[in-house]
Short mmCIF file of C-alpha atoms and ligand atoms in Angstrom, two decimals:
data_model
loop_
_atom_site.label_atom_id
_atom_site.label_comp_id
_atom_site.label_asym_id
_atom_site.label_seq_id
_atom_site.Cartn_x
_atom_site.Cartn_y
_atom_site.Cartn_z
CA MET A 25 0.00 0.00 0.00
CA THR A 26 1.37 3.42 -0.95
CA LEU A 27 1.46 6.00 1.81
CA HIS A 28 0.31 9.57 1.24
CA GLY A 29 1.37 12.83 2.82
CA THR A 30 -0.13 16.26 2.29
CA VAL A 31 1.38 19.69 2.88
CA HIS A 32 -1.24 22.40 3.44
CA LEU A 33 -0.11 25.96 2.90
CA HIS A 34 -1.39 29.35 1.76
CA PRO A 35 0.47 32.46 0.56
CA ALA A 36 -1.10 34.57 3.34
CA HIS A 37 0.08 32.29 6.15
CA ARG A 38 3.65 33.42 6.77
CA VAL A 39 6.25 32.73 9.44
CA GLY A 40 8.60 35.53 8.39
CA PRO A 41 11.17 36.41 5.77
CA VAL A 42 13.87 33.98 4.64
CA ARG A 43 17.00 35.25 6.37
CA ARG A 44 20.30 35.01 4.56
CA ARG A 45 22.03 34.41 7.88
CA THR A 46 20.27 31.04 8.15
CA PHE A 47 22.92 29.84 5.69
CA GLY A 48 25.98 30.56 7.77
CA SER A 49 28.98 28.32 8.30
CA PHE A 50 31.86 28.00 10.72
CA VAL A 51 35.65 28.03 10.39
CA GLU A 52 37.57 26.97 13.49
CA HIS A 53 41.27 26.51 14.08
CA MET A 54 40.66 22.80 14.43
CA ALA A 55 42.24 19.88 12.57
CA ARG A 56 42.29 20.75 8.82
CA CYS A 57 39.57 23.38 8.62
CA VAL A 58 41.91 26.37 8.33
CA TYR A 59 45.25 24.82 7.40
CA THR A 60 44.98 22.79 4.17
CA GLY A 61 41.26 23.63 4.24
CA ILE A 62 40.71 27.26 3.34
CA PHE A 63 44.40 28.23 3.63
CA GLU A 64 47.22 26.35 1.94
CA PRO A 65 50.05 28.49 0.57
CA GLY A 66 51.78 26.54 -2.16
CA HIS A 67 48.66 24.66 -3.22
CA PRO A 68 48.25 24.76 -7.02
CA SER A 69 45.02 26.72 -6.63
CA ALA A 70 46.26 29.07 -3.88
CA ASP A 71 46.18 32.79 -4.58
CA ALA A 72 48.81 35.30 -3.39
CA ASP A 73 47.26 35.21 0.10
CA GLY A 74 47.51 31.43 0.29
CA PHE A 75 43.73 30.95 0.00
CA ARG A 76 42.66 27.89 -1.91
CA GLN A 77 40.62 29.12 -4.87
CA ASP A 78 38.95 25.77 -5.29
CA VAL A 79 37.58 26.03 -1.73
CA LEU A 80 36.61 29.67 -2.24
CA GLU A 81 34.68 28.72 -5.36
CA LEU A 82 32.89 25.88 -3.59
CA THR A 83 32.10 28.19 -0.66
CA GLY A 84 30.41 30.54 -3.14
CA GLU A 85 28.51 27.69 -4.74
CA LEU A 86 27.43 26.46 -1.30
CA GLY A 87 25.71 29.81 -0.77
CA VAL A 88 27.32 30.55 2.59
CA SER A 89 26.15 33.88 4.02
CA SER A 90 28.20 34.32 7.20
CA VAL A 91 31.11 32.50 8.82
CA ARG A 92 31.80 32.15 12.54
CA TYR A 93 35.49 32.26 13.50
CA PRO A 94 37.96 31.34 15.16
CA GLY A 95 36.18 28.72 17.32
CA GLY A 96 34.70 26.71 18.85
CA ASN A 97 36.58 25.16 21.73
CA PHE A 98 39.77 26.62 20.27
CA VAL A 99 38.76 30.18 21.10
CA SER A 100 38.64 29.53 24.84
CA GLY A 101 42.44 29.35 25.01
CA TYR A 102 43.24 31.69 22.11
CA ARG A 103 45.19 34.95 22.17
CA TRP A 104 43.91 36.85 19.15
CA GLU A 105 47.01 39.07 19.04
CA ASP A 106 49.20 36.01 18.32
CA GLY A 107 47.59 35.91 14.88
CA VAL A 108 48.26 39.48 13.71
CA GLY A 109 51.38 41.27 12.54
CA PRO A 110 54.34 39.99 10.54
CA ALA A 111 53.85 36.28 9.98
CA GLU A 112 57.46 35.39 10.80
CA GLN A 113 57.14 36.98 14.25
CA ARG A 114 53.99 35.15 15.27
CA PRO A 115 54.42 32.64 18.08
CA ARG A 116 53.76 28.94 17.85
CA ARG A 117 51.47 27.86 20.69
CA PRO A 118 50.05 24.65 22.04
CA ASP A 119 46.34 24.49 21.24
CA LEU A 120 44.99 22.86 24.40
CA ALA A 121 41.51 22.40 23.00
CA TRP A 122 42.59 20.11 20.17
CA HIS A 123 46.00 18.95 21.43
CA SER A 124 47.70 20.47 18.40
CA THR A 125 50.32 23.08 17.58
CA GLU A 126 48.92 26.40 16.38
CA THR A 127 51.36 28.17 14.06
CA ASN A 128 49.31 31.38 13.94
CA ALA A 129 50.12 31.71 10.24
CA PHE A 130 46.43 32.52 9.84
CA GLY A 131 44.72 35.06 12.07
CA LEU A 132 42.14 37.82 12.14
CA ASP A 133 43.48 39.82 9.19
CA GLU A 134 43.78 36.71 7.04
CA PHE A 135 40.27 35.68 8.03
CA MET A 136 38.86 39.08 7.09
CA ALA A 137 40.66 38.99 3.74
CA TRP A 138 39.32 35.50 3.13
CA ALA A 139 35.78 36.52 4.18
CA GLU A 140 35.87 39.41 1.74
CA LYS A 141 36.97 37.17 -1.11
CA ALA A 142 34.33 34.61 -0.15
CA GLY A 143 31.67 37.34 0.06
CA VAL A 144 30.59 36.25 3.54
CA GLU A 145 29.75 38.21 6.67
CA PRO A 146 32.19 37.55 9.54
CA MET A 147 31.00 36.47 12.98
CA TYR A 148 33.80 36.69 15.54
CA ALA A 149 33.98 34.83 18.85
CA VAL A 150 35.90 36.31 21.80
CA ASN A 151 37.71 34.23 24.39
CA LEU A 152 35.81 34.18 27.68
CA GLY A 153 37.55 30.99 28.80
CA THR A 154 41.03 32.13 29.78
CA ARG A 155 40.34 35.81 29.15
CA GLY A 156 37.76 38.46 29.89
CA VAL A 157 36.41 41.95 29.33
CA GLN A 158 39.72 43.66 28.51
CA GLU A 159 40.79 41.23 25.81
CA ALA A 160 37.32 41.35 24.25
CA LEU A 161 37.60 45.14 24.13
CA ASP A 162 41.08 44.85 22.66
CA VAL A 163 40.08 42.65 19.75
CA LEU A 164 37.01 44.82 19.18
CA GLU A 165 39.24 47.91 19.03
CA TYR A 166 41.64 46.17 16.65
CA ALA A 167 38.76 45.11 14.39
CA ASN A 168 36.31 47.99 14.47
CA ALA A 169 37.86 51.22 15.78
CA PRO A 170 38.85 54.04 13.42
CA VAL A 171 42.58 54.76 13.34
CA GLY A 172 43.89 57.00 16.09
CA THR A 173 44.16 54.56 19.00
CA GLU A 174 46.85 51.99 19.59
CA LEU A 175 45.16 48.82 18.46
CA ALA A 176 43.38 50.43 15.51
CA ASP A 177 46.72 51.90 14.48
CA ARG A 178 48.27 48.45 14.76
CA ARG A 179 45.61 47.15 12.36
CA ALA A 180 46.46 49.99 9.99
CA ALA A 181 50.17 49.23 10.32
CA ASN A 182 49.33 45.64 9.41
CA GLY A 183 47.84 46.91 6.17
CA HIS A 184 44.18 47.54 7.05
CA PRO A 185 43.46 51.21 7.76
CA GLU A 186 39.71 50.86 7.33
CA PRO A 187 37.83 49.36 10.30
CA TYR A 188 36.39 45.96 9.55
CA GLY A 189 33.01 46.77 11.10
CA ILE A 190 32.35 43.24 12.34
CA ARG A 191 28.75 43.22 13.65
CA MET A 192 28.15 39.72 15.02
CA TRP A 193 30.19 38.75 18.09
CA CYS A 194 29.94 35.59 20.19
CA LEU A 195 30.62 36.02 23.90
CA GLY A 196 32.70 32.87 24.34
CA ASN A 197 31.91 29.33 23.28
CA GLU A 198 30.04 26.49 25.00
CA MET A 199 30.87 27.80 28.45
CA ASP A 200 28.39 25.32 29.98
CA GLY A 201 30.54 22.37 28.86
CA PRO A 202 32.98 20.81 31.35
CA TRP A 203 35.35 20.20 28.39
CA GLN A 204 35.59 23.92 27.73
CA ILE A 205 38.77 25.69 28.87
CA GLY A 206 37.55 28.12 31.52
CA HIS A 207 34.18 26.40 31.90
CA ARG A 208 32.25 27.96 34.77
CA PRO A 209 28.86 27.84 36.49
CA ALA A 210 25.98 29.59 34.75
CA GLU A 211 25.83 32.55 37.14
CA ASP A 212 29.57 33.22 36.76
CA TYR A 213 29.46 33.03 32.98
CA ALA A 214 26.29 35.13 32.90
CA ARG A 215 27.93 37.91 34.90
CA LEU A 216 31.05 37.84 32.74
CA ALA A 217 29.02 37.83 29.51
CA ALA A 218 26.87 40.74 30.70
CA GLU A 219 29.91 42.78 31.75
CA THR A 220 31.66 42.04 28.48
CA ALA A 221 28.59 42.94 26.45
CA ARG A 222 28.08 46.24 28.30
CA ALA A 223 31.70 47.20 27.88
CA MET A 224 31.67 46.30 24.18
CA ARG A 225 28.52 48.40 23.65
CA ARG A 226 30.25 51.45 25.16
CA THR A 227 32.51 51.62 22.11
CA GLY A 228 29.57 52.76 20.00
CA SER A 229 30.33 50.09 17.41
CA GLU A 230 27.17 48.61 15.88
CA LEU A 231 27.11 45.16 17.43
CA GLU A 232 24.90 42.10 17.54
CA LEU A 233 25.95 40.08 20.55
CA VAL A 234 25.42 36.37 21.10
CA ALA A 235 25.67 34.85 24.58
CA CYS A 236 26.32 31.15 25.07
CA GLY A 237 23.30 28.97 25.52
CA SER A 238 23.78 25.26 26.10
CA SER A 239 26.15 23.07 24.08
CA HIS A 240 23.29 20.66 23.56
CA SER A 241 19.74 20.23 24.82
CA SER A 242 20.79 17.00 26.57
CA MET A 243 23.20 18.88 28.86
CA PRO A 244 22.20 18.37 32.52
CA THR A 245 22.06 22.15 32.97
CA PHE A 246 19.93 22.77 29.86
CA GLY A 247 17.12 25.20 30.60
CA ALA A 248 18.54 26.36 33.91
CA TRP A 249 21.66 27.59 32.08
CA GLU A 250 19.57 29.54 29.56
CA GLN A 251 17.46 31.07 32.31
CA ALA A 252 20.47 32.21 34.35
CA VAL A 253 22.22 33.69 31.31
CA LEU A 254 19.10 35.44 30.08
CA GLU A 255 18.24 36.88 33.48
CA ALA A 256 21.69 38.49 33.68
CA CYS A 257 22.16 39.42 30.02
CA TYR A 258 18.68 40.03 28.58
CA ASP A 259 19.12 43.75 27.98
CA ASP A 260 22.69 43.44 26.73
CA ILE A 261 22.51 40.73 24.07
CA ASP A 262 20.63 40.10 20.86
CA MET A 263 20.87 36.34 20.54
CA LEU A 264 21.41 33.22 22.59
CA SER A 265 23.34 30.38 21.00
CA ALA A 266 22.28 26.77 20.46
CA HIS A 267 24.49 23.88 19.29
CA VAL A 268 23.71 20.36 18.17
CA TYR A 269 25.31 17.50 16.23
CA TYR A 270 23.33 14.40 15.23
CA ARG A 271 24.88 11.08 14.37
CA GLY A 272 23.35 7.95 13.00
CA GLU A 273 23.59 4.72 14.92
CA GLU A 274 23.78 1.24 13.42
CA GLY A 275 20.32 -0.30 13.35
CA ASP A 276 18.38 2.88 14.22
CA ALA A 277 17.94 4.82 10.99
CA ALA A 278 14.46 5.90 12.08
CA SER A 279 15.76 8.00 14.99
CA TYR A 280 18.51 9.52 12.92
CA LEU A 281 16.16 10.46 10.09
CA ALA A 282 13.88 12.10 12.68
CA SER A 283 16.67 14.27 14.15
CA ALA A 284 14.80 17.42 13.14
CA VAL A 285 12.08 16.56 15.65
CA ASP A 286 14.69 16.98 18.37
CA MET A 287 16.04 20.18 16.82
CA GLU A 288 12.54 21.66 16.76
CA SER A 289 11.83 20.88 20.39
CA TYR A 290 15.26 22.32 21.27
CA ILE A 291 14.41 25.58 19.47
CA GLU A 292 10.96 25.71 21.03
CA ALA A 293 12.37 25.15 24.54
CA VAL A 294 14.90 27.97 24.14
CA VAL A 295 12.21 30.29 22.76
CA ALA A 296 9.91 29.41 25.68
CA THR A 297 12.68 30.04 28.24
CA SER A 298 13.60 33.31 26.59
CA ASP A 299 10.00 34.50 26.47
CA HIS A 300 9.50 33.48 30.10
CA VAL A 301 12.44 35.67 31.13
CA ARG A 302 11.09 38.45 28.92
CA ALA A 303 7.77 38.24 30.77
CA THR A 304 9.35 38.26 34.22
CA LEU A 305 11.58 41.20 33.28
CA LYS A 306 8.65 42.94 31.56
CA ARG A 307 10.59 43.72 28.42
CA ASP A 308 9.31 44.38 24.89
CA LYS A 309 12.36 43.06 23.09
CA ARG A 310 12.26 39.42 21.98
CA LEU A 311 15.60 37.65 21.85
CA GLN A 312 16.59 35.54 18.88
CA ILE A 313 18.49 32.27 18.60
CA SER A 314 21.87 31.97 16.93
CA PHE A 315 22.06 28.27 16.03
CA ASP A 316 25.77 28.73 15.53
CA GLU A 317 26.83 25.10 15.48
CA TRP A 318 24.63 22.47 13.88
CA ASN A 319 25.31 19.50 11.69
CA VAL A 320 25.37 15.74 11.37
CA THR A 321 28.51 13.70 11.98
CA ASN A 322 29.50 10.39 10.53
CA PRO A 323 32.36 8.87 12.50
CA ASP A 324 32.29 5.77 10.24
CA GLY A 325 34.01 7.83 7.60
CA ASP A 326 36.51 9.51 9.91
CA THR A 327 40.10 9.33 8.90
CA GLY A 328 42.63 9.85 11.66
CA GLU A 329 42.44 10.09 15.42
CA GLU A 330 42.34 13.12 17.65
CA PRO A 331 45.94 13.63 18.79
CA GLY A 332 47.03 12.89 22.35
CA GLY A 333 50.04 12.08 24.50
CA ASP A 334 53.33 13.57 23.31
CA ASP A 335 52.00 14.25 19.87
CA TRP A 336 51.19 17.94 19.21
CA PRO A 337 50.85 17.99 15.41
CA GLU A 338 50.07 20.94 13.17
CA ALA A 339 46.68 20.70 11.46
CA PRO A 340 46.14 17.00 12.20
CA ARG A 341 43.67 14.99 10.20
CA PHE A 342 40.66 14.08 12.34
CA ALA A 343 36.90 14.64 12.53
CA GLU A 344 36.68 14.32 8.75
CA SER A 345 33.28 12.76 8.45
CA THR A 346 32.67 11.19 5.08
CA TYR A 347 28.99 11.74 4.52
CA THR A 348 26.43 9.40 3.02
CA ALA A 349 23.27 10.02 1.02
CA GLN A 350 21.33 9.42 4.24
CA ASP A 351 23.37 12.12 6.02
CA ALA A 352 22.46 14.53 3.23
CA VAL A 353 18.76 13.78 3.68
CA VAL A 354 19.06 14.55 7.42
CA VAL A 355 20.85 17.84 6.67
CA GLY A 356 18.06 18.77 4.24
CA SER A 357 15.54 17.95 6.96
CA LEU A 358 17.37 20.08 9.56
CA LEU A 359 17.38 23.01 7.13
CA ILE A 360 13.60 22.63 6.79
CA SER A 361 13.35 23.04 10.58
CA LEU A 362 15.66 26.05 10.69
CA LEU A 363 13.65 27.76 7.95
CA ARG A 364 10.35 26.93 9.66
CA HIS A 365 11.65 28.82 12.71
CA THR A 366 12.82 31.85 10.77
CA ASP A 367 10.82 34.05 13.16
CA ARG A 368 13.16 33.16 16.06
CA VAL A 369 16.30 31.62 14.57
CA ALA A 370 18.00 34.75 13.29
CA SER A 371 21.33 33.19 12.45
CA ALA A 372 22.73 29.69 12.00
CA SER A 373 26.13 28.21 11.22
CA GLN A 374 26.66 24.74 9.88
CA ALA A 375 29.74 23.34 11.60
CA GLN A 376 32.16 23.35 9.96
CA LEU A 377 32.88 24.55 6.41
CA VAL A 378 35.67 22.32 5.22
CA ASN A 379 37.21 18.99 6.27
CA VAL A 380 36.08 19.13 9.93
CA LEU A 381 32.55 17.73 9.55
CA GLY A 382 32.46 19.83 6.40
CA PRO A 383 30.31 19.87 3.30
CA ILE A 384 33.59 20.59 1.48
CA ARG A 385 36.50 18.16 1.65
CA THR A 386 40.07 18.70 0.47
CA THR A 387 43.25 16.74 -0.04
CA PRO A 388 46.42 18.65 0.89
CA GLY A 389 48.03 19.56 -2.41
CA GLY A 390 45.14 17.89 -4.20
CA PRO A 391 41.51 18.38 -5.11
CA ALA A 392 38.53 19.77 -3.22
CA TRP A 393 35.11 18.20 -3.63
CA ARG A 394 31.47 18.41 -2.57
CA GLN A 395 30.40 15.97 0.09
CA THR A 396 26.83 14.67 -0.06
CA ILE A 397 25.61 17.19 2.53
CA PHE A 398 26.82 20.04 0.31
CA HIS A 399 23.83 19.65 -1.98
CA PRO A 400 20.78 20.23 0.22
CA PHE A 401 22.54 23.21 1.82
CA ALA A 402 23.47 24.77 -1.53
CA MET A 403 20.03 24.23 -3.01
CA THR A 404 18.16 25.56 0.02
CA SER A 405 20.42 28.58 0.25
CA ARG A 406 20.11 29.33 -3.45
CA HIS A 407 16.39 28.83 -3.85
CA ALA A 408 14.68 29.72 -0.54
CA SER A 409 13.46 33.28 -1.07
CA GLY A 410 10.77 35.68 0.00
CA GLN A 411 8.59 34.57 2.90
CA VAL A 412 8.67 31.28 4.75
CA LEU A 413 5.12 29.89 4.77
CA ARG A 414 3.44 28.05 7.59
CA THR A 415 2.84 24.41 6.74
CA ALA A 416 0.37 21.94 8.20
CA ILE A 417 1.61 18.42 7.54
CA ASP A 418 -0.77 15.52 7.19
CA SER A 419 1.36 12.40 7.20
CA PRO A 420 1.73 8.86 8.47
CA THR A 421 4.01 8.71 11.48
CA ILE A 422 6.80 6.56 12.80
CA ASP A 423 7.70 5.80 16.42
CA THR A 424 11.39 6.34 16.98
CA ALA A 425 13.56 5.13 19.85
CA LYS A 426 15.17 8.51 20.46
CA HIS A 427 12.78 11.23 19.37
CA GLY A 428 9.30 9.84 19.95
CA THR A 429 6.74 10.01 17.17
CA ALA A 430 7.74 11.72 13.94
CA THR A 431 5.80 12.41 10.77
CA LEU A 432 7.36 10.59 7.84
CA LEU A 433 6.83 13.64 5.68
CA ASP A 434 8.19 17.03 6.62
CA ALA A 435 8.24 20.11 4.44
CA VAL A 436 8.61 23.85 4.33
CA ALA A 437 7.84 26.30 1.54
CA THR A 438 8.98 29.77 0.61
CA TRP A 439 6.89 32.20 -1.41
CA ASP A 440 8.54 35.00 -3.33
CA GLU A 441 5.55 37.14 -4.19
CA ASP A 442 7.45 39.58 -6.42
CA ALA A 443 8.92 36.77 -8.50
CA GLY A 444 5.70 34.71 -8.33
CA ARG A 445 7.75 31.74 -7.18
CA LEU A 446 6.85 29.00 -4.74
CA THR A 447 9.63 26.67 -3.60
CA VAL A 448 8.80 23.54 -1.62
CA PHE A 449 11.44 21.55 0.28
CA ALA A 450 10.25 18.12 1.38
CA VAL A 451 11.73 15.07 3.07
CA ASN A 452 10.55 11.49 3.42
CA ARG A 453 12.01 10.36 6.76
CA SER A 454 10.91 6.76 6.43
CA PRO A 455 13.83 4.30 6.37
CA ASP A 456 11.92 1.91 4.12
CA GLN A 457 8.59 3.20 2.84
CA ALA A 458 7.80 5.35 -0.17
CA LEU A 459 5.32 8.18 0.15
CA ASP A 460 3.21 10.09 -2.37
CA LEU A 461 3.43 13.82 -1.73
CA VAL A 462 0.55 16.19 -2.45
CA VAL A 463 0.72 19.96 -2.02
CA PRO A 464 -2.67 21.59 -2.82
CA LEU A 465 -2.00 24.94 -4.48
CA GLY A 466 -5.25 26.85 -3.86
CA GLY A 467 -4.58 30.54 -3.26
CA PHE A 468 -1.41 30.71 -5.37
CA GLY A 469 -3.04 31.36 -8.74
CA ASP A 470 -1.87 29.51 -11.82
CA LEU A 471 1.45 27.84 -11.03
CA GLU A 472 3.54 25.68 -13.32
CA LEU A 473 6.41 23.43 -12.33
CA LEU A 474 9.77 24.99 -13.17
CA ASP A 475 11.88 22.10 -11.99
CA ALA A 476 12.05 19.35 -9.41
CA SER A 477 15.15 17.71 -7.92
CA ILE A 478 15.53 14.74 -5.64
CA LEU A 479 18.37 13.50 -3.51
CA HIS A 480 18.00 9.76 -3.01
CA GLU A 481 20.20 6.73 -3.51
CA ASP A 482 19.13 3.09 -3.48
CA ASP A 483 22.14 2.62 -1.24
CA PRO A 484 21.69 5.23 1.52
CA HIS A 485 25.31 4.69 2.52
CA ALA A 486 26.67 5.87 -0.84
CA VAL A 487 29.34 8.58 -0.47
CA ASN A 488 31.30 11.06 -2.57
CA THR A 489 35.07 10.65 -2.71
CA ALA A 490 38.01 12.38 -4.39
CA ASP A 491 37.89 9.70 -7.11
CA ASP A 492 34.12 9.75 -7.45
CA PRO A 493 33.04 13.20 -6.27
CA ASP A 494 29.62 13.15 -7.94
CA ALA A 495 28.39 9.72 -6.92
CA VAL A 496 25.67 11.33 -4.79
CA VAL A 497 24.08 14.40 -6.36
CA PRO A 498 20.52 15.68 -6.63
CA ARG A 499 18.88 14.48 -9.84
CA PRO A 500 15.89 15.76 -11.80
CA HIS A 501 12.70 14.34 -10.30
CA ASP A 502 10.74 13.26 -13.34
CA GLY A 503 7.79 12.00 -11.32
CA ALA A 504 6.79 15.47 -10.11
CA ALA A 505 3.80 17.22 -11.71
CA VAL A 506 1.26 19.96 -11.19
CA THR A 507 -2.18 18.31 -11.36
CA PRO A 508 -5.71 19.43 -10.44
CA ASP A 509 -4.88 18.15 -6.91
CA GLY A 510 -1.82 20.40 -6.70
CA LEU A 511 1.86 19.51 -6.78
CA THR A 512 2.29 15.74 -6.67
CA ALA A 513 5.45 13.66 -6.48
CA PRO A 514 6.50 10.24 -5.28
CA LEU A 515 9.10 10.41 -2.51
CA PRO A 516 11.15 7.24 -2.09
CA PRO A 517 12.29 6.31 1.44
CA ILE A 518 15.21 8.39 2.76
CA SER A 519 14.84 11.18 0.25
CA TRP A 520 14.96 14.97 0.18
CA ALA A 521 13.44 16.96 -2.65
CA MET A 522 13.02 20.49 -3.90
CA PHE A 523 10.23 21.72 -6.18
CA ARG A 524 10.18 25.14 -7.82
CA LEU A 525 6.89 26.46 -9.13
CA GLN A 526 6.32 29.65 -11.07
CA THR A 527 3.27 31.79 -11.69
CA ARG A 528 2.31 31.26 -15.33
CA LYS A 529 2.78 34.44 -17.35
O1 LIG B 7 32.72 21.94 15.82
C1 LIG B 7 33.54 21.18 16.65
C2 LIG B 7 33.42 21.53 18.12
O2 LIG B 7 32.17 21.13 18.60
C3 LIG B 7 33.52 22.99 18.50
O3 LIG B 7 34.82 23.42 18.67
C4 LIG B 7 32.79 23.05 19.80
O4 LIG B 7 32.23 24.31 20.04
C5 LIG B 7 31.76 21.94 19.69
O5 LIG B 7 31.71 21.17 20.84
#
């Protein structure tokens, strides 16, 4: 028996505008994300700055809007000033977060040059692990102050007289996590974050500040941490962060495919906590979420081990998930959830951009290629436009071991009224059952199907490699049609699809 799922929507029922910042990414000094990822002097494709052009081109194709830098766990032991000035004078340091040696060949000025070439907005994290208010003010002065004070003049002397004008700043990273250098109780972090935020605001720089929420919704302090941070920082910040990584487990594809159910309840819990604090403080302002680390991981494909013992390598090879077709379907599904919450998720960063859990993978001295998860990100970023529409999903469900009951079908749609374009993103989260999708189109006028693409492989474990980089790619979905019932399309199990419809001229 064929299953059916229906997506009900209407052009007047809107969540909010598609935000470009939903399509952010993350570059950390971790493993091979920076070194031999975006930066590899001497690589055949490297430009005069040492930036790999092949990675820059793929970053553009991926549709990345903003990039968080320099960490991650790395930032909690980082001295930003090590990474500026003449390269030959920069110190080598032990990176205690990743048990590596940091050469500091790449730092803030290189990152800003790279961000400009990549056409992305920078998001900079300050160290609130081993450092505090003064060092946050120092890096802010170096980055954003007009020349005429010491650190701004140092930036100018380093070749950058114009202030960078970085707007988005993260007040530390995952400070709730016991693994974090400088980890501290919620009240201590909250006070430090509030003091740092107030001091940074005094500079008059136009800032959007992000305080640390929890590292994951399964943290024992989840909820209480958010409340404490919000009570202390509500007036001083714009966003609270959320982080999550999902991984598949042998024999439980159903839970993995339903990961977005968990992401949604995470978002809704943070929104509820934030609005509760807003009510108790009697404020008008509503805080937003910066989902500044999210992704899937696939340790099956990992090459290399995290260093330890006496080994302190430079840019070691680890955390290089090799992603499957199934992983790509889950990423597409998570993007559906982020878009659906566009009213409260103001910014998001897939972690990370290249090599470390990245949609882009490189070989040192060799090629760069698109991992499977590259495709749903690139297509959603390129084609989501206008307003995100509310969807009511009518679908068979599945009971999962980890995330309770999930609809097999999930979907979101964007409506670009000016262009007369409706774009529907849909996922079939069933591990083994096909589903017929119907999207009634009443209210949209006369729409025709522009194109339809589907990401599905008979072998959900199929991967892209340097030798076969296009094994898993979205393909035209020939079964899609606009009929009197609306948009219809068969969705095989473990599939993600995109449909673009256009008002007939
Ligand atoms: O993205 C990898 C790491 O995961 C980050 O450094 C940290 O913030 C998170 O735990």
